[in-house]
Short mmCIF file of C-alpha atoms and ligand atoms in Angstrom, two decimals:
data_model
loop_
_atom_site.label_atom_id
_atom_site.label_comp_id
_atom_site.label_asym_id
_atom_site.label_seq_id
_atom_site.Cartn_x
_atom_site.Cartn_y
_atom_site.Cartn_z
CA MET A 1 -10.02 -16.94 13.91
CA SER A 2 -13.41 -16.91 12.22
CA ILE A 3 -14.98 -13.26 11.38
CA GLN A 4 -18.47 -14.73 10.88
CA HIS A 5 -19.62 -13.72 14.17
CA LEU A 6 -18.04 -10.05 13.55
CA ILE A 7 -20.76 -9.61 10.61
CA ARG A 8 -23.97 -7.88 11.47
CA PRO A 9 -26.71 -10.24 11.80
CA THR A 10 -28.82 -7.90 9.32
CA ILE A 11 -26.34 -8.37 6.75
CA GLN A 12 -25.67 -12.32 7.27
CA ALA A 13 -29.42 -12.71 6.70
CA LEU A 14 -29.62 -10.46 4.01
CA LYS A 15 -30.28 -11.86 0.13
CA PRO A 16 -29.05 -9.67 -2.10
CA TYR A 17 -30.41 -8.13 -5.23
CA SER A 18 -29.75 -10.10 -8.44
CA SER A 19 -30.05 -8.45 -11.77
CA ALA A 20 -31.02 -10.95 -14.87
CA ARG A 21 -27.26 -9.81 -16.41
CA ASP A 22 -25.46 -11.47 -13.30
CA GLU A 23 -27.38 -14.82 -14.35
CA PHE A 24 -26.69 -14.78 -17.94
CA LYS A 25 -23.09 -13.37 -18.28
CA GLY A 26 -20.76 -15.48 -20.30
CA GLU A 27 -23.67 -17.48 -21.68
CA LYS A 28 -23.83 -17.45 -25.85
CA GLU A 29 -22.72 -14.10 -27.39
CA ASP A 30 -26.00 -13.79 -29.30
CA LEU A 31 -28.23 -13.26 -26.07
CA ILE A 32 -31.14 -10.85 -26.78
CA PHE A 33 -31.54 -8.69 -23.54
CA LEU A 34 -34.66 -7.23 -22.82
CA ASP A 35 -34.53 -7.45 -19.20
CA ALA A 36 -33.14 -4.24 -18.00
CA ASN A 37 -35.13 -1.51 -19.74
CA GLU A 38 -32.25 -0.37 -21.33
CA ASN A 39 -32.16 1.76 -24.42
CA PRO A 40 -31.35 -0.80 -26.98
CA PHE A 41 -29.49 1.59 -29.48
CA ASP A 42 -25.72 0.59 -29.40
CA ASN A 43 -23.49 3.79 -28.43
CA GLY A 44 -20.71 1.77 -26.28
CA ILE A 45 -22.69 2.70 -22.84
CA ASN A 46 -26.34 2.04 -23.30
CA ARG A 47 -26.02 -1.60 -21.41
CA TYR A 48 -25.50 -1.70 -17.62
CA PRO A 49 -22.06 -2.11 -16.55
CA ASP A 50 -20.49 -5.55 -15.62
CA PRO A 51 -21.48 -5.81 -12.05
CA GLN A 52 -18.87 -7.93 -11.20
CA GLN A 53 -16.00 -6.21 -13.38
CA THR A 54 -14.72 -9.52 -14.82
CA ALA A 55 -12.42 -8.15 -17.19
CA LEU A 56 -10.90 -5.44 -14.83
CA LYS A 57 -10.76 -7.98 -12.14
CA SER A 58 -8.68 -10.34 -14.17
CA VAL A 59 -6.34 -7.86 -15.15
CA LEU A 60 -5.79 -6.98 -11.53
CA SER A 61 -5.73 -10.48 -10.47
CA GLU A 62 -2.47 -10.66 -12.46
CA LEU A 63 -1.03 -7.64 -11.56
CA LYS A 64 -1.47 -7.96 -7.57
CA ASN A 65 -1.20 -11.59 -7.58
CA VAL A 66 -4.41 -12.27 -5.88
CA PRO A 67 -7.23 -14.22 -6.66
CA VAL A 68 -10.24 -12.61 -8.33
CA ALA A 69 -12.37 -14.36 -5.35
CA ASN A 70 -10.30 -12.05 -2.75
CA ILE A 71 -10.83 -8.90 -4.80
CA LEU A 72 -13.77 -6.10 -4.52
CA LEU A 73 -13.77 -2.88 -6.41
CA GLY A 74 -15.67 0.18 -5.55
CA ASN A 75 -16.53 3.65 -6.52
CA GLY A 76 -13.35 4.93 -5.26
CA SER A 77 -11.94 3.48 -1.79
CA ASP A 78 -14.07 5.56 0.28
CA GLU A 79 -17.05 3.68 -0.94
CA VAL A 80 -15.35 0.18 0.13
CA LEU A 81 -14.36 1.95 3.68
CA ASP A 82 -18.50 2.66 3.59
CA LEU A 83 -19.37 -0.97 2.85
CA LEU A 84 -16.85 -2.27 5.43
CA ILE A 85 -18.27 -0.15 8.65
CA ARG A 86 -21.81 -1.25 6.98
CA MET A 87 -20.80 -4.81 6.96
CA PHE A 88 -19.15 -5.03 10.29
CA CYS A 89 -20.96 -2.32 12.82
CA GLU A 90 -24.32 -2.39 13.89
CA PRO A 91 -25.53 1.41 14.25
CA ASN A 92 -25.71 2.84 17.71
CA VAL A 93 -24.19 -0.29 19.26
CA ASP A 94 -20.83 -0.95 17.54
CA ASN A 95 -17.88 1.27 17.29
CA ILE A 96 -14.49 1.81 15.31
CA VAL A 97 -11.16 2.54 16.51
CA ILE A 98 -8.78 4.93 14.59
CA LEU A 99 -5.35 6.26 15.20
CA PRO A 100 -5.35 10.30 15.02
CA PRO A 101 -3.75 12.21 13.25
CA THR A 102 -5.40 10.09 10.18
CA TYR A 103 -7.61 10.60 7.14
CA GLY A 104 -10.85 12.22 8.14
CA MET A 105 -12.85 10.03 6.31
CA TYR A 106 -12.97 7.20 8.39
CA GLU A 107 -14.93 9.19 11.30
CA VAL A 108 -17.19 10.91 8.90
CA LEU A 109 -18.19 7.67 7.28
CA ALA A 110 -18.98 6.14 10.75
CA ASN A 111 -20.81 9.39 11.98
CA ILE A 112 -23.01 8.67 8.86
CA ASN A 113 -23.70 5.31 9.77
CA ALA A 114 -24.58 6.14 13.22
CA VAL A 115 -21.23 4.23 14.57
CA LYS A 116 -19.17 5.64 17.07
CA THR A 117 -15.26 6.58 16.32
CA LEU A 118 -12.79 5.43 19.67
CA LYS A 119 -9.64 7.46 19.04
CA VAL A 120 -6.32 6.53 20.14
CA ASN A 121 -3.55 9.10 19.25
CA LEU A 122 -0.34 7.98 17.23
CA SER A 123 2.97 8.18 19.53
CA ALA A 124 4.25 11.71 19.43
CA GLU A 125 7.45 11.21 18.39
CA GLU A 126 7.22 8.43 15.71
CA PHE A 127 3.40 8.63 14.85
CA GLN A 128 3.43 4.73 15.22
CA PRO A 129 0.44 2.86 16.67
CA GLN A 130 0.37 2.65 20.46
CA THR A 131 -0.45 -1.02 20.90
CA ALA A 132 -1.13 -1.40 24.43
CA LYS A 133 -3.33 1.92 24.79
CA ILE A 134 -5.45 0.63 21.39
CA LEU A 135 -6.06 -3.00 22.91
CA GLU A 136 -7.13 -1.05 26.44
CA THR A 137 -9.51 1.27 24.62
CA ALA A 138 -11.43 -1.50 22.28
CA ASP A 139 -14.24 -2.74 24.04
CA ALA A 140 -16.42 -5.78 22.90
CA ASN A 141 -18.26 -3.57 20.21
CA SER A 142 -15.03 -2.43 18.51
CA LYS A 143 -15.45 -4.49 14.75
CA ILE A 144 -12.71 -2.43 12.81
CA LEU A 145 -9.55 -0.69 13.27
CA PHE A 146 -8.09 1.15 10.65
CA LEU A 147 -4.43 1.37 10.21
CA CYS A 148 -3.55 4.26 7.44
CA SER A 149 0.04 3.06 6.28
CA PRO A 150 1.81 4.96 4.89
CA ASN A 151 -0.17 7.46 7.12
CA ASN A 152 -2.06 10.38 5.91
CA PRO A 153 -1.12 13.52 6.94
CA THR A 154 2.03 12.30 8.52
CA GLY A 155 3.59 10.39 5.66
CA ASN A 156 5.10 7.42 7.26
CA SER A 157 4.68 3.79 7.59
CA PHE A 158 3.70 1.90 10.48
CA LYS A 159 6.28 -0.75 11.57
CA VAL A 160 5.75 -4.18 10.15
CA SER A 161 6.05 -5.88 13.82
CA THR A 162 3.44 -3.52 15.08
CA ILE A 163 1.05 -4.10 12.65
CA GLU A 164 1.62 -8.09 12.81
CA GLY A 165 0.62 -7.45 16.65
CA LEU A 166 -2.26 -5.52 15.94
CA LEU A 167 -3.49 -8.07 13.60
CA ASN A 168 -3.12 -11.00 16.00
CA ASP A 169 -4.50 -9.20 19.17
CA PHE A 170 -7.05 -6.81 18.12
CA LYS A 171 -10.23 -8.73 18.35
CA GLY A 172 -12.02 -7.23 15.14
CA ILE A 173 -11.44 -6.31 11.74
CA VAL A 174 -7.91 -4.64 10.73
CA VAL A 175 -8.11 -2.62 7.61
CA ILE A 176 -4.69 -1.46 6.01
CA ASP A 177 -5.52 1.42 4.30
CA GLU A 178 -2.64 1.56 1.46
CA ALA A 179 -3.87 4.57 -0.86
CA TYR A 180 0.18 5.68 -0.69
CA ILE A 181 1.77 1.94 -0.93
CA ASP A 182 2.88 2.34 -4.40
CA PHE A 183 5.28 5.37 -3.13
CA SER A 184 6.58 3.29 -0.15
CA SER A 185 9.57 1.29 0.13
CA ASP A 186 7.31 -1.41 2.38
CA LYS A 187 5.73 -4.30 1.08
CA SER A 188 1.88 -4.29 0.58
CA TRP A 189 0.14 -6.44 2.81
CA VAL A 190 -1.80 -7.95 0.16
CA SER A 191 0.62 -10.81 -0.01
CA ARG A 192 -0.40 -11.62 3.41
CA LEU A 193 -3.79 -12.36 3.22
CA GLN A 194 -3.68 -15.95 3.94
CA GLU A 195 -2.31 -15.58 7.25
CA PHE A 196 -4.37 -13.16 8.78
CA PRO A 197 -8.49 -13.69 8.39
CA ASN A 198 -9.28 -10.58 9.60
CA LEU A 199 -6.90 -8.57 7.28
CA VAL A 200 -8.53 -6.32 5.02
CA VAL A 201 -6.42 -3.92 2.54
CA THR A 202 -7.74 -1.04 0.65
CA GLN A 203 -5.86 0.67 -2.25
CA THR A 204 -6.84 3.39 -5.03
CA LEU A 205 -6.24 4.75 -8.16
CA SER A 206 -6.44 8.04 -6.88
CA LYS A 207 -3.21 8.77 -6.10
CA ALA A 208 0.09 6.87 -7.66
CA TYR A 209 -2.04 5.79 -10.67
CA GLY A 210 -3.07 9.01 -11.68
CA MET A 211 -6.97 8.16 -12.10
CA ALA A 212 -8.32 10.02 -9.25
CA GLY A 213 -11.32 11.27 -11.85
CA ILE A 214 -12.49 7.42 -12.26
CA ARG A 215 -13.32 6.89 -8.97
CA LEU A 216 -11.91 3.51 -8.41
CA GLY A 217 -10.71 1.67 -5.24
CA MET A 218 -9.73 -1.57 -4.51
CA CYS A 219 -10.38 -3.71 -1.54
CA PHE A 220 -8.48 -7.29 -0.70
CA ALA A 221 -9.61 -9.76 2.05
CA SER A 222 -10.70 -13.16 2.33
CA SER A 223 -13.08 -14.82 0.02
CA GLU A 224 -15.52 -14.80 2.90
CA ILE A 225 -15.47 -11.10 3.45
CA ILE A 226 -15.40 -10.33 -0.28
CA ALA A 227 -18.32 -12.62 -0.95
CA THR A 228 -20.20 -10.75 1.96
CA LEU A 229 -19.09 -7.22 0.50
CA ASN A 230 -20.43 -8.25 -2.90
CA LYS A 231 -23.90 -9.03 -1.21
CA ILE A 232 -24.20 -5.18 0.10
CA LYS A 233 -22.27 -3.41 -2.79
CA PRO A 234 -24.77 -1.37 -4.88
CA PRO A 235 -25.01 -3.57 -8.03
CA TYR A 236 -23.47 -1.31 -10.57
CA ASN A 237 -20.90 0.44 -8.50
CA VAL A 238 -18.15 0.90 -11.05
CA ASN A 239 -19.60 2.28 -14.22
CA THR A 240 -18.36 0.95 -17.55
CA LEU A 241 -15.91 3.92 -18.31
CA THR A 242 -14.52 3.58 -15.22
CA GLN A 243 -13.79 -0.15 -15.90
CA LYS A 244 -12.29 0.39 -19.60
CA ARG A 245 -10.22 3.26 -18.48
CA ALA A 246 -8.77 1.62 -15.17
CA ILE A 247 -7.92 -1.36 -17.57
CA GLU A 248 -6.13 0.81 -20.20
CA GLY A 249 -4.27 2.57 -17.27
CA PHE A 250 -3.32 -0.76 -15.73
CA LYS A 251 -1.99 -2.06 -18.83
CA ASN A 252 0.66 1.07 -19.16
CA SER A 253 2.90 -0.09 -16.61
CA ARG A 254 5.91 1.84 -18.18
CA LEU A 255 4.12 5.09 -17.59
CA PHE A 256 3.06 4.31 -13.87
CA GLU A 257 6.44 3.20 -12.94
CA THR A 258 7.96 6.53 -14.51
CA GLU A 259 5.54 8.93 -12.96
CA ILE A 260 6.40 7.00 -9.59
CA GLY A 261 10.09 7.41 -10.32
CA CYS A 262 9.84 10.99 -10.90
CA LEU A 263 7.61 11.80 -7.79
CA LEU A 264 10.00 10.19 -5.56
CA GLU A 265 12.79 12.20 -7.04
CA GLU A 266 11.04 15.19 -6.58
CA ARG A 267 9.94 14.03 -3.00
CA LYS A 268 13.65 14.38 -2.23
CA VAL A 269 14.37 17.40 -3.96
CA LEU A 270 11.35 19.29 -2.37
CA SER A 271 12.27 17.96 1.08
CA LYS A 272 15.86 19.30 0.65
CA ALA A 273 14.74 22.51 -0.67
CA LEU A 274 12.65 22.92 2.46
CA GLU A 275 15.57 22.97 4.62
CA ASP A 276 16.47 26.30 3.32
CA VAL A 277 12.93 28.22 4.13
CA ASN A 278 13.70 29.81 7.66
CA PHE A 279 10.21 29.15 9.09
CA VAL A 280 10.25 25.71 8.44
CA LYS A 281 10.73 24.00 11.91
CA ASN A 282 10.60 20.15 11.08
CA ILE A 283 10.57 18.17 7.64
CA TYR A 284 8.69 14.87 8.67
CA LEU A 285 10.31 11.73 6.39
CA SER A 286 7.67 10.76 4.07
CA ASP A 287 6.68 7.60 2.18
CA ALA A 288 4.02 8.97 0.29
CA ASN A 289 3.23 11.68 -2.10
CA PHE A 290 3.54 14.49 0.30
CA ILE A 291 5.35 15.93 3.01
CA MET A 292 4.26 17.08 6.06
CA ILE A 293 6.16 20.26 7.52
CA LYS A 294 6.10 22.25 10.93
CA VAL A 295 6.26 25.77 10.47
CA ASP A 296 6.43 28.82 12.53
CA ASP A 297 2.54 29.77 11.95
CA ALA A 298 0.50 27.52 9.91
CA ASN A 299 -2.68 29.74 9.68
CA LYS A 300 -0.56 32.58 8.77
CA ARG A 301 1.72 30.26 6.02
CA TYR A 302 -1.51 28.85 4.52
CA GLN A 303 -3.01 32.10 4.08
CA GLN A 304 0.15 33.77 2.54
CA LEU A 305 0.15 30.67 -0.02
CA ILE A 306 -3.24 30.90 -1.16
CA ASP A 307 -2.46 34.98 -1.69
CA HIS A 308 0.08 33.55 -3.94
CA GLY A 309 -1.88 31.47 -5.79
CA ILE A 310 -0.78 27.91 -3.83
CA VAL A 311 -3.44 25.66 -2.51
CA ILE A 312 -1.77 23.21 0.27
CA ARG A 313 -3.44 21.47 3.03
CA ASN A 314 -3.59 22.68 6.57
CA ARG A 315 -3.39 20.22 9.33
CA THR A 316 -2.61 22.02 12.54
CA SER A 317 -6.02 21.36 14.37
CA GLN A 318 -5.21 18.04 14.00
CA PRO A 319 -3.94 16.29 17.19
CA LEU A 320 0.23 16.17 17.13
CA CYS A 321 0.13 18.14 14.28
CA ASP A 322 0.37 22.07 15.77
CA ASN A 323 1.37 24.37 13.14
CA CYS A 324 1.90 21.33 10.54
CA LEU A 325 1.00 22.14 6.68
CA ARG A 326 0.96 18.98 4.27
CA LEU A 327 2.34 19.57 0.99
CA THR A 328 1.55 17.15 -2.06
CA VAL A 329 4.52 16.85 -4.47
CA GLY A 330 3.72 18.08 -7.86
CA THR A 331 5.72 18.66 -11.16
CA THR A 332 9.33 19.98 -11.11
CA LYS A 333 7.48 23.16 -12.32
CA GLU A 334 5.48 23.39 -9.38
CA ASN A 335 7.63 22.32 -6.87
CA THR A 336 10.15 24.93 -7.88
CA HIS A 337 7.46 27.67 -8.00
CA LEU A 338 6.35 26.28 -4.23
CA ILE A 339 9.84 26.62 -2.99
CA GLU A 340 10.35 30.06 -4.47
CA THR A 341 7.50 31.41 -3.39
CA LEU A 342 7.91 29.73 0.29
CA LYS A 343 11.50 31.58 0.57
CA SER A 344 9.90 34.78 -0.97
CA LEU A 345 7.49 34.87 2.13
C1 PLP B 1 -6.93 9.95 -0.82
C2 PLP B 1 -7.27 8.69 0.28
C3 PLP B 1 -8.37 7.83 -0.03
C4 PLP B 1 -9.33 8.10 -1.09
O1 PLP B 1 -9.40 6.94 -2.08
P1 PLP B 1 -10.48 7.42 -2.88
O2 PLP B 1 -10.00 6.22 -3.78
O3 PLP B 1 -10.34 8.66 -4.09
O4 PLP B 1 -11.71 7.21 -2.59
C5 PLP B 1 -8.26 7.14 1.36
N1 PLP B 1 -7.44 6.66 1.90
C6 PLP B 1 -6.50 7.62 2.11
C7 PLP B 1 -5.47 7.36 3.30
C8 PLP B 1 -6.33 8.85 1.31
O5 PLP B 1 -5.60 9.78 1.63
#
């Protein structure tokens, strides 16, 4: 399967902006740069950032065991998702397919780009993709299928065999949003890029890596897809401070592993403690750093928690999420306080 025909003609024909710095990077150290109208006085950030994030990508390449040619970085994974829609979906013609209840940004980004969203709910009991219905709903203009696994807000991962089936049978790009993959016991799909030319995997530094503030999203795909995304991304979309801080973060893998271990333990403790809250009707199994629960009256409990100074996410208006709340796993102290408060209501 070639994916060339899925790319918008406008994008295929596009000649990208080229910065002078792109052409001269990696040459002699003592070049004098008078090409970009920067302020010449060195303060560490007076120069434009590296548009290709070379140093950061080489660290990432080793860490994820993926060649640099298969990596694109963005200003958060939200930017990556937006670029993907703009690369494949012709406004007012093409559509994307999403599987509610899921992450809200897919539809918002599609709307911004005048791209229609087709929706096929997850199965009611297990929150798994309904393959037959998805393939039936998709049409010739369905360019991207978004799979969020582990899924936000339900917290579960999709079955490997189900995703394999969709990768094989969906006639467009399959984006697997792995924002929560580091909390899951399932393997990342990044290791299977070679097998599926239509597979795109996105990850982020905003959740497990503890760096939501720097805005860094990662995209892993075939070199063909990555090359085109590089053509359409804003040249300086990842700033200098972010590139530096991300490298520091990646090098401290011990902290990363300690924090994840801690959050997984806390997730277990929190799930168990929720069983003793009398208005909690269901605690869904989570592969992420949050837990979805069903309560007697989500709007009421949500407001009560706010009155006690605790902000959670009310998901009751989402399909299949009647009276459901989503709780992020916090520190031991925060979780203990949450449980005590819930029990006191
Ligand atoms: C939080 C979240 C993101 C956002 O990632 P950023 O890198 O912060 O833009 C993407 N996808 C899902 C499913 C998320 O929950």
